[in-house]
Coordinates of C-alpha atoms and ligand atoms in Angstrom, one line a residue:
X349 CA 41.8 -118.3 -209.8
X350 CA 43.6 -114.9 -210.8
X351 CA 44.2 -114.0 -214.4
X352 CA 45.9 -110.6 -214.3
X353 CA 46.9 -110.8 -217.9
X354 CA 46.0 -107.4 -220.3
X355 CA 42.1 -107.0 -220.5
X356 CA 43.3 -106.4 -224.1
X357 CA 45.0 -109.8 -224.4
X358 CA 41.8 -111.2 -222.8
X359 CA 39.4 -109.8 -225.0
X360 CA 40.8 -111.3 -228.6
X361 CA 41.8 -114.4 -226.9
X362 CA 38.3 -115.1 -226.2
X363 CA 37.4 -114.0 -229.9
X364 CA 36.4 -110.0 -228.7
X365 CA 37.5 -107.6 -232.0
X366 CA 39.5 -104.4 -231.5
X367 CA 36.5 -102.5 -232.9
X368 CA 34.0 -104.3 -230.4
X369 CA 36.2 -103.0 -227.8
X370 CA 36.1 -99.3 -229.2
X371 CA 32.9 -99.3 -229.4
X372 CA 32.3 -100.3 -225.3
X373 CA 35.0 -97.7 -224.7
X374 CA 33.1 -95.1 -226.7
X375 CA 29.3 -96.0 -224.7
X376 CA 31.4 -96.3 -221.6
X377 CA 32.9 -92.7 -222.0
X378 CA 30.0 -91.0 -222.9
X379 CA 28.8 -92.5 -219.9
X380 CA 30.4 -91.3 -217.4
X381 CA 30.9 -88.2 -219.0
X382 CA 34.7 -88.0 -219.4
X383 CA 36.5 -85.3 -221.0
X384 CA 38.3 -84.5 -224.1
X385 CA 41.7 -85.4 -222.5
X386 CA 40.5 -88.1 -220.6
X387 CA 38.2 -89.5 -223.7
X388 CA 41.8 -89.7 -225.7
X389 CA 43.8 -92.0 -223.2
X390 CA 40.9 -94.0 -222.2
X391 CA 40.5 -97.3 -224.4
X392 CA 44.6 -97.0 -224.5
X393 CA 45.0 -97.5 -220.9
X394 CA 41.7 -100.0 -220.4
X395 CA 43.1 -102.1 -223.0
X396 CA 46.6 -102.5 -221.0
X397 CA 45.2 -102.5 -217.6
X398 CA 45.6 -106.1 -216.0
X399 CA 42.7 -107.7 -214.9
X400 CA 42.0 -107.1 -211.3
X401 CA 41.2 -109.9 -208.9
X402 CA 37.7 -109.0 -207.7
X403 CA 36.2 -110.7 -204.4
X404 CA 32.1 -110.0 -204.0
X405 CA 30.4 -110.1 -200.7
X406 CA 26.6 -110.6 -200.1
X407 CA 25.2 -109.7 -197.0
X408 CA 21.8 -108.7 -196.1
X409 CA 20.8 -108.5 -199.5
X410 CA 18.2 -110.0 -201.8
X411 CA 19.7 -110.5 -204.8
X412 CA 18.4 -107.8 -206.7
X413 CA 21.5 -105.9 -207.0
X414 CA 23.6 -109.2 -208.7
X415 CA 20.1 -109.8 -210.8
X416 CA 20.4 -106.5 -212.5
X417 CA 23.9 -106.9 -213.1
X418 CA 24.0 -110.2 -214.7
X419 CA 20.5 -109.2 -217.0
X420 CA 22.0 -106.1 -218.9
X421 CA 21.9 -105.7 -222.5
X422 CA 23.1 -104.6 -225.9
X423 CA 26.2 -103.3 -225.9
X424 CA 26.6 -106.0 -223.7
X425 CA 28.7 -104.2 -221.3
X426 CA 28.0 -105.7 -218.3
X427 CA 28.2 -109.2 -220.0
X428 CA 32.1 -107.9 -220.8
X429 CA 33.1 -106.5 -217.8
X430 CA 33.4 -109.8 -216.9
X431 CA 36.0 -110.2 -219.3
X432 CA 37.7 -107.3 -217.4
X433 CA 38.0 -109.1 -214.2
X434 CA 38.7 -112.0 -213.0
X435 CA 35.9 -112.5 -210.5
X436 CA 37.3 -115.1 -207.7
X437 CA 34.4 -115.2 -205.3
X438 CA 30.8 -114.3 -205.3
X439 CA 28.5 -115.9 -202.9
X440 CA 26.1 -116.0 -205.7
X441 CA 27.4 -116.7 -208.8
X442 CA 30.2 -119.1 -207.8
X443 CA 29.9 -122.8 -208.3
X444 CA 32.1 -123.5 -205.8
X445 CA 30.1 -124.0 -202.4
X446 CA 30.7 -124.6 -198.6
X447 CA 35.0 -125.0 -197.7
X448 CA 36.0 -125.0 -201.7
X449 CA 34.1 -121.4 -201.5
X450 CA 35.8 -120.0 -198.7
X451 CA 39.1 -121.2 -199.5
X452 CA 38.9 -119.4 -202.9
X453 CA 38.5 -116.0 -201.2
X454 CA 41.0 -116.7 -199.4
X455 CA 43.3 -117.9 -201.9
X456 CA 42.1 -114.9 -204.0
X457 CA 43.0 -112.6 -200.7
X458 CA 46.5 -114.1 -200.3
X459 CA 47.8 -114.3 -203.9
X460 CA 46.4 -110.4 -204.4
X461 CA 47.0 -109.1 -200.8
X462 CA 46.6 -104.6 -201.4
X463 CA 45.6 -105.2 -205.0
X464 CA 42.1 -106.7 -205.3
X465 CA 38.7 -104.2 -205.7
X466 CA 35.8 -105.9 -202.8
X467 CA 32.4 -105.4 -204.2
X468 CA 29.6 -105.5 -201.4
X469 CA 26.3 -105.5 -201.6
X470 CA 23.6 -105.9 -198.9
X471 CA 24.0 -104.0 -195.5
X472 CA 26.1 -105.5 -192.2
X473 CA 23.6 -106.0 -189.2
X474 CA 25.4 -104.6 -186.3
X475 CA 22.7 -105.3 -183.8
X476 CA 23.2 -108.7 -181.1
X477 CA 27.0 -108.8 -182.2
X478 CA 26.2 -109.3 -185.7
X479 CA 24.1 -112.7 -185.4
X480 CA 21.2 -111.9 -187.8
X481 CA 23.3 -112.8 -190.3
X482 CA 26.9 -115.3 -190.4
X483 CA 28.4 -117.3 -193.0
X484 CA 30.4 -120.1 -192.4
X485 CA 29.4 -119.3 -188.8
X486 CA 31.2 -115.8 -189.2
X487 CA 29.8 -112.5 -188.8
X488 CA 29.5 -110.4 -191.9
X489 CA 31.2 -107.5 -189.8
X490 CA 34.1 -110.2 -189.5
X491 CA 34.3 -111.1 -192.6
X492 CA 33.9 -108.0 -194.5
X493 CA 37.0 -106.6 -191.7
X494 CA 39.0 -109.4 -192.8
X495 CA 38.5 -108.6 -196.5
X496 CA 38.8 -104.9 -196.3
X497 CA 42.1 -104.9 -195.2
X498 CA 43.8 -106.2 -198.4
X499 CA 41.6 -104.3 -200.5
X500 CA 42.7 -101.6 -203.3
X501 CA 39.4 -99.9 -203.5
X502 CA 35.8 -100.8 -202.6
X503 CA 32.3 -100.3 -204.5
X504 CA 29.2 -100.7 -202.7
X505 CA 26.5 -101.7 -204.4
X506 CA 22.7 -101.0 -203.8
X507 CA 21.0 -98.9 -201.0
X508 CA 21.7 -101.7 -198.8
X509 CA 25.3 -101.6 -198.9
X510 CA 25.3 -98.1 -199.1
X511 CA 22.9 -96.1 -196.9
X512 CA 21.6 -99.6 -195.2
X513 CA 19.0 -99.8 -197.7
X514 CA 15.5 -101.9 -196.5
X515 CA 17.5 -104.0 -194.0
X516 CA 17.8 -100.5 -191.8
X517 CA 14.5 -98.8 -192.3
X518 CA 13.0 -98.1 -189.1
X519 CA 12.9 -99.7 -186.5
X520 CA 16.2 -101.8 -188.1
X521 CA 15.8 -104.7 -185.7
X522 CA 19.4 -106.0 -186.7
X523 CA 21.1 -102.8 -186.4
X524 CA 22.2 -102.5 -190.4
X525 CA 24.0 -100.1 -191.6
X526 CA 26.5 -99.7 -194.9
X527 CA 30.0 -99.6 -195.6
X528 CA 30.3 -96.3 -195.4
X529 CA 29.2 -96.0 -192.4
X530 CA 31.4 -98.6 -190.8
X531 CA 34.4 -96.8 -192.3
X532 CA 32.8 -93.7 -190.8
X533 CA 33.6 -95.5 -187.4
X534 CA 36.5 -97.2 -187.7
X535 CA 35.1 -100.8 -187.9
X536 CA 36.6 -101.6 -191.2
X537 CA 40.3 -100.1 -193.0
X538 CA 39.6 -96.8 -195.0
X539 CA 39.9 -97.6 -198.7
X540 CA 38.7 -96.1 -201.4
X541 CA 35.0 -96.2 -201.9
X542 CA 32.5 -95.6 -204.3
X543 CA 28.6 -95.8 -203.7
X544 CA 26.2 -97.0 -206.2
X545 CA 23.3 -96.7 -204.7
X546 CA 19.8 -98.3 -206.0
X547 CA 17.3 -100.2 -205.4
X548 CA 19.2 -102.1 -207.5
X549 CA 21.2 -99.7 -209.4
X550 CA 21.7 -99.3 -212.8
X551 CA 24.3 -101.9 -214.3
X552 CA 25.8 -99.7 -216.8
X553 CA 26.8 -97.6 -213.5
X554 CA 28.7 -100.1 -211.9
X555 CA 30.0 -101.2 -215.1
X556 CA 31.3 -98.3 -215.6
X557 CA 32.5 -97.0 -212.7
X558 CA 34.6 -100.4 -212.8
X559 CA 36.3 -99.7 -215.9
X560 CA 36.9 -96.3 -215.1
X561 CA 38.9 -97.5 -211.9
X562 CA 40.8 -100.0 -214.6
X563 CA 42.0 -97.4 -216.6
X564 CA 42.6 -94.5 -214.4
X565 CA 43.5 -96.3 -210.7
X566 CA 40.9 -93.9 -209.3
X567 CA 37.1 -93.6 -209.3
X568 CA 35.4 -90.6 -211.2
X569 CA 34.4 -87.5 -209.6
X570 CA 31.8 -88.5 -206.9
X571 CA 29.0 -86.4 -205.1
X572 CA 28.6 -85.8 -201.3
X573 CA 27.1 -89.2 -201.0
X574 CA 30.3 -90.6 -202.7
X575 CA 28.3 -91.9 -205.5
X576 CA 29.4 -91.2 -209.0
X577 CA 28.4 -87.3 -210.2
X578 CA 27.9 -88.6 -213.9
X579 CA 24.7 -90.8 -212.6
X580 CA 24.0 -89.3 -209.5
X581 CA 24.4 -86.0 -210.3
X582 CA 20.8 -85.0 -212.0
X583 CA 17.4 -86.2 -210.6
X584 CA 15.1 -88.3 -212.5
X585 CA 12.8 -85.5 -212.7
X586 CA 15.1 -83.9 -214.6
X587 CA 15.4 -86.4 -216.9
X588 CA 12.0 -87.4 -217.2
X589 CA 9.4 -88.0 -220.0
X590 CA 6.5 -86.4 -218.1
X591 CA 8.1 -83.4 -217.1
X592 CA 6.7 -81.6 -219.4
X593 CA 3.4 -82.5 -217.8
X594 CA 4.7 -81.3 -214.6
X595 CA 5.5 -77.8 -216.3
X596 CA 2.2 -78.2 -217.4
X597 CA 0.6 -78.8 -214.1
X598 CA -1.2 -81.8 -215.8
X599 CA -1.1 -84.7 -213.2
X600 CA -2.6 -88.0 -212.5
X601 CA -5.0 -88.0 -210.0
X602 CA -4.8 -91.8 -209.3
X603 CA -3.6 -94.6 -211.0
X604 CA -6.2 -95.6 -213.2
X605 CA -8.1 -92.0 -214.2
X606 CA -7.9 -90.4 -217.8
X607 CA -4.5 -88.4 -216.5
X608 CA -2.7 -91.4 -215.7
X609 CA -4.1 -93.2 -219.3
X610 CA -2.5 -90.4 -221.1
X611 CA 0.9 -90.7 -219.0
X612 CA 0.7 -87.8 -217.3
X613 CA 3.0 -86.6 -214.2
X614 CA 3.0 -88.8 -211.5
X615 CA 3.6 -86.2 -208.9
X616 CA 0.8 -86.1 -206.8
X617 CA 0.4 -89.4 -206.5
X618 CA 3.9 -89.5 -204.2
X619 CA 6.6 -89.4 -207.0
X620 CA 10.0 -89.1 -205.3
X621 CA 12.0 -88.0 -208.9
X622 CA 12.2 -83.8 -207.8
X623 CA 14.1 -85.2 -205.0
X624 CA 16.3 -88.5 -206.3
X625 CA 19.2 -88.8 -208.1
X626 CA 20.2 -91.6 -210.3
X627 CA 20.1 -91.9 -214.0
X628 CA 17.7 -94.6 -214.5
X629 CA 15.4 -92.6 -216.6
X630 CA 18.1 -92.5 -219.1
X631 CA 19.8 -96.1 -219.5
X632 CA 16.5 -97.6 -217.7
X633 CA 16.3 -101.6 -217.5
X634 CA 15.1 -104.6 -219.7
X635 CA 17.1 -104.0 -222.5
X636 CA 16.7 -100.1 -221.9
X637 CA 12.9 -100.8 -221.8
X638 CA 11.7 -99.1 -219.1
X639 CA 12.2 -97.8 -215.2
X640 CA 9.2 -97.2 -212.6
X641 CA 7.9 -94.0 -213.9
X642 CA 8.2 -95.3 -217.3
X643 CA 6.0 -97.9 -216.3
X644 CA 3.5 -96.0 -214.6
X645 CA 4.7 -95.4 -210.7
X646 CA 6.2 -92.9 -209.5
X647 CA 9.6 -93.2 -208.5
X648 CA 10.2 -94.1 -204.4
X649 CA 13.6 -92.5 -204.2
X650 CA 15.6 -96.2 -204.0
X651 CA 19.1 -94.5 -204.6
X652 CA 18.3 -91.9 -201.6
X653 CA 19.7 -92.8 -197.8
X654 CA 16.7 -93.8 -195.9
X655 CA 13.9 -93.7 -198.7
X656 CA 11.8 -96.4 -196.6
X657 CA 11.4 -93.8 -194.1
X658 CA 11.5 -90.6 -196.0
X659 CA 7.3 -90.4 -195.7
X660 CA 4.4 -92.6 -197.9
X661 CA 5.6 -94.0 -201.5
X662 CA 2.2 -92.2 -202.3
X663 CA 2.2 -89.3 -200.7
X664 CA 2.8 -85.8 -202.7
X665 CA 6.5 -84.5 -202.1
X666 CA 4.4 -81.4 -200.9
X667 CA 3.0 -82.6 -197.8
X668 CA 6.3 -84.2 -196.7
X669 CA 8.8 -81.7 -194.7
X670 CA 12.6 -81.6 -195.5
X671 CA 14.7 -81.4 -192.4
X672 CA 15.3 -78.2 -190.7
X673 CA 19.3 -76.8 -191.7
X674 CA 21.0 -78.2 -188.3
X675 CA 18.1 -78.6 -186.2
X676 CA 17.6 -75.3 -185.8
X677 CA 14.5 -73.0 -185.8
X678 CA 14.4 -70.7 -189.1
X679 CA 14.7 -67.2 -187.5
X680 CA 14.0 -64.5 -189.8
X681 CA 15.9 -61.8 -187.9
X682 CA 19.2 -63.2 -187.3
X683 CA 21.9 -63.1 -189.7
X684 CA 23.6 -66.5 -191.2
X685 CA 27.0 -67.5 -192.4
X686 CA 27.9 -68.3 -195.8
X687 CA 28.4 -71.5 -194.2
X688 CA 24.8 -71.4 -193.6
X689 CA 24.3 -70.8 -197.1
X690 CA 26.3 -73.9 -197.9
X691 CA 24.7 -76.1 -195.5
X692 CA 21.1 -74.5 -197.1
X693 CA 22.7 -75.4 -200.5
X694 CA 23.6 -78.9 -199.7
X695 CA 21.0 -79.8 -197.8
X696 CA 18.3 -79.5 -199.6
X697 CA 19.1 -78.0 -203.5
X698 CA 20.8 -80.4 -204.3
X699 CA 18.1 -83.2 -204.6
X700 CA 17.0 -81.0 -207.5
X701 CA 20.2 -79.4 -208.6
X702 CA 23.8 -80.0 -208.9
X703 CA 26.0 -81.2 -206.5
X704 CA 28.7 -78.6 -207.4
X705 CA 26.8 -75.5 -207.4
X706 CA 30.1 -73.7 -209.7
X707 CA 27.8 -75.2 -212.5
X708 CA 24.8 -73.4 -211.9
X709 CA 23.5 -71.8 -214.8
X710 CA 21.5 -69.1 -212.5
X711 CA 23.1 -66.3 -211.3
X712 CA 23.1 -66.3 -207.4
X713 CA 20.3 -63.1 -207.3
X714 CA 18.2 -64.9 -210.1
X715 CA 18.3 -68.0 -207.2
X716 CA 17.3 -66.0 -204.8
X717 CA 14.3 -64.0 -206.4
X718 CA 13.2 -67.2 -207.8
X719 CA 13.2 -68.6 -204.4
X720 CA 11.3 -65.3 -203.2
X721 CA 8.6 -65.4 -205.9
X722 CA 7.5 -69.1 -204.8
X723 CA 7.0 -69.8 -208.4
X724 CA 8.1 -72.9 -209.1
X725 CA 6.3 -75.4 -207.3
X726 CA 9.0 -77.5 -205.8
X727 CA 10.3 -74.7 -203.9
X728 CA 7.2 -73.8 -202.5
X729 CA 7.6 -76.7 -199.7
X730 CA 10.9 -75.4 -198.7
X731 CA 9.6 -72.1 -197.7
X732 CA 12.5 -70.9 -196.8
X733 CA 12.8 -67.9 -194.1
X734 CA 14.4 -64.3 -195.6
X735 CA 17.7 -64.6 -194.4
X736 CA 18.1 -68.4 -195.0
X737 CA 17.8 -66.8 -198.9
X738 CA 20.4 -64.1 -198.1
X739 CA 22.5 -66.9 -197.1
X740 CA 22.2 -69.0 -200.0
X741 CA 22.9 -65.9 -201.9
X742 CA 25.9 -65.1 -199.9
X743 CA 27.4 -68.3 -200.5
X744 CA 26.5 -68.7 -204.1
X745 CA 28.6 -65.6 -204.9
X746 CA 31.4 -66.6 -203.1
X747 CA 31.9 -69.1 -205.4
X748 CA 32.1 -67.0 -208.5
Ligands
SF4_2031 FE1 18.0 -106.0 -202.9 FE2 17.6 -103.4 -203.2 FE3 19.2 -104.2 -201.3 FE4 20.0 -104.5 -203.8 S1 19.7 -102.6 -202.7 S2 20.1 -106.0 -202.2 S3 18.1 -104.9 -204.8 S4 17.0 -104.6 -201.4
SF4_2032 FE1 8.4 -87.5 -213.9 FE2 7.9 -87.8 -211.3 FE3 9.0 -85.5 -212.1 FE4 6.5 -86.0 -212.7 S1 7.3 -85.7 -210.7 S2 8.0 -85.3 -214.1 S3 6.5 -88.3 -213.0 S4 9.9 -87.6 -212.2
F3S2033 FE1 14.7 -96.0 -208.2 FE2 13.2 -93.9 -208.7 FE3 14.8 -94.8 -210.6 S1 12.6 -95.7 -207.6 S2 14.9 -97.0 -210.2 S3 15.4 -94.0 -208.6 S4 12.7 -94.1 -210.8

């Protein structure tokens, strides 16, 4: 049942100190990279928020995604947050089963009709009317329709819910796609959304992101892919502790060969980090223990839209091709737009670099003679034609 009472309120009733509290806000904050103004008001307006109703839908899911929320760690963030909601249904984690289960979502719609966040994860099959997967002998489509309409805001959760995840990888027998998508054509209301994409994703992310909505009504600045630019907005390889291996050109050859024993870079043996963003190799898992590369694979991509398809787990990022800007043929001759330039820009450097290319550090020539001299290796496969460059170029400066 609904408690909308202060999170504040909540947290010392159930024996949660003022200082405690600071102390989440502070990680929280840093987290998502807020700034000074937004830093000062932000445990303030937490602390008086109420405590949203929040209704969770599984779909073609497997768990993962709710696993990695409920096993976080010290500061125990994601074991608070749900002191910051008041979570009425989760397929998962509710004890509540068969009619007593659906009645409390839709008690929980009724009694917080426009003001409720929907959490999804999994992906909607859209295939055969929806029959690969039902609940209560209703369509996920139908039900997630149903539960969109009185929503406030909605955060997908995990590839699936986001980009369709495993459930769509080719061929995508039951037609699955994510909520975005579904938005994208009408099928469900337009809310608010927020991606958090992973394979699961990282539960400080979605912590975060959550209390971030509580205090400020709003989600943080988001990327392209509408996932949030604070975790999404710097590829593992950036962020990685073999990089400098990778400057180094020192690389594993297989898995189990002198390279790989001295935890060298993983690249050649089909990492995906030059080309995903997410900030696992930062707040990792297991207690901040470790993440894939971490542990000695190289990363697959999971928060990218159709990483099951985007070539071999092991194959080197070298040998797999990016798609061509708009279908179209590079031709060296013709001139190109400073749209061009953008779409160049957006379509393939920012899987390395940021979404917002006003925060380049490089000067817009520098880009471009960088990009000339084929000297940095993850370049090299773009290959980009002459005037594709003058277009990036182009469009870089008329940003400054
Ligand atoms: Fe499972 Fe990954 Fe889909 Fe989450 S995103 S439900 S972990 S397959
Ligand atoms: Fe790390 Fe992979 Fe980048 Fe190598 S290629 S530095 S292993 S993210
Ligand atoms: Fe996923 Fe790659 Fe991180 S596989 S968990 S984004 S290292």
């Amino acid at each position: 049942m609904s408690d909308t009472g202060s999170i504040q309120r909540h947290l010392s009733e159930n024996g949660i100190s003022r200082r405690a509290f600071l102390k989440l806000c502070t990680v929280m904050a840093s987290a998502l990279a807020l700034s000074p103004e937004e830093v000062a008001g932000f445990a303030e307006r937490l602390g008086q928020s109420r405590r949203p109703s929040v209704i969770w839908l599984s779909f073609q899911e497997c768990t993962g995604c709710t696993e990695s929320l409920t096993r976080s760690h010290a500061p125990r963030i994601e074991e608070l947050i749900f002191d910051f909601i008041s979570l009425d249904y989760h397929h998962t984690l509710q004890a509540a089963s068969g009619i007593a289960a659906e009645s409390a979502r839709e008690e929980a719609i009724k009694l917080n009709y426009g003001n409720y966040l929907l959490v999804v994860d999994g992906s909607i099959p859209l295939a055969m009317d929806g029959a690969c997967s039902t609940i209560a002998g209703r369509t996920n489509l139908d039900i997630l329709q149903e539960c969109a309409e009185g929503a406030a805001a909605i955060i997908a959760i995990g590839t699936c819910a986001t980009f369709g995840g495993l459930p769509g990888a080719n061929p995508n027998p039951t037609g699955a796609v994510g909520v975005d998508n579904l938005m994208q054509q009408d099928l469900i209301a337009k809310r608010k959304l927020v991606n958090i994409s992973g394979c699961p994703p990282l539960p400080t992310a979605i912590s975060s992101v959550l209390a971030h909505f509580l205090a400020f009504d709003r989600f943080p600045k988001l990327d392209a892919l509408l996932r949030p630019i604070a975790f999404y907005g710097n590829t593992v390889h950036e962020r990685c502790a073999r990089y400098h291996f990778y400057q180094q050109e020192k690389f594993a050859e297989s898995f189990d060969d002198e390279g790989a024993r001295k935890g060298w870079c993983l690249y050649k043996l089909g990492c995906k980090g030059p080309t995903t963003h997410n900030a696992c190799a930062i707040y990792k898992w297991n207690k901040g223990t470790s993440f894939p590369v971490e542990a000695g694979h190289g990363c697959i991509g999971c928060s990218e839209p159709g990483f099951w398809d985007n070539g071999s787990f092991y194959a080197s990022l070298d040998s797999i091709v990016l798609a061509e800007v708009d279908g179209r043929q590079a031709d060296a001759r013709a001139g190109l737009s400073i749209e061009d330039g953008k779409q160049i820009y957006d379509s393939n450097c920012v899987y390395c670099h940021a979404a917002d290319p006003t925060t380049l550090e490089t000067a817009p020539d520098a880009v471009a003679n960088v990009l000339r001299s084929g000297n940095i290796r993850a370049h090299r496969r773009l290959d980009f034609a002459e005037n594709q460059i003058d277009a990036l170029e182009k469009y870089l400066k008329s940003l400054k």
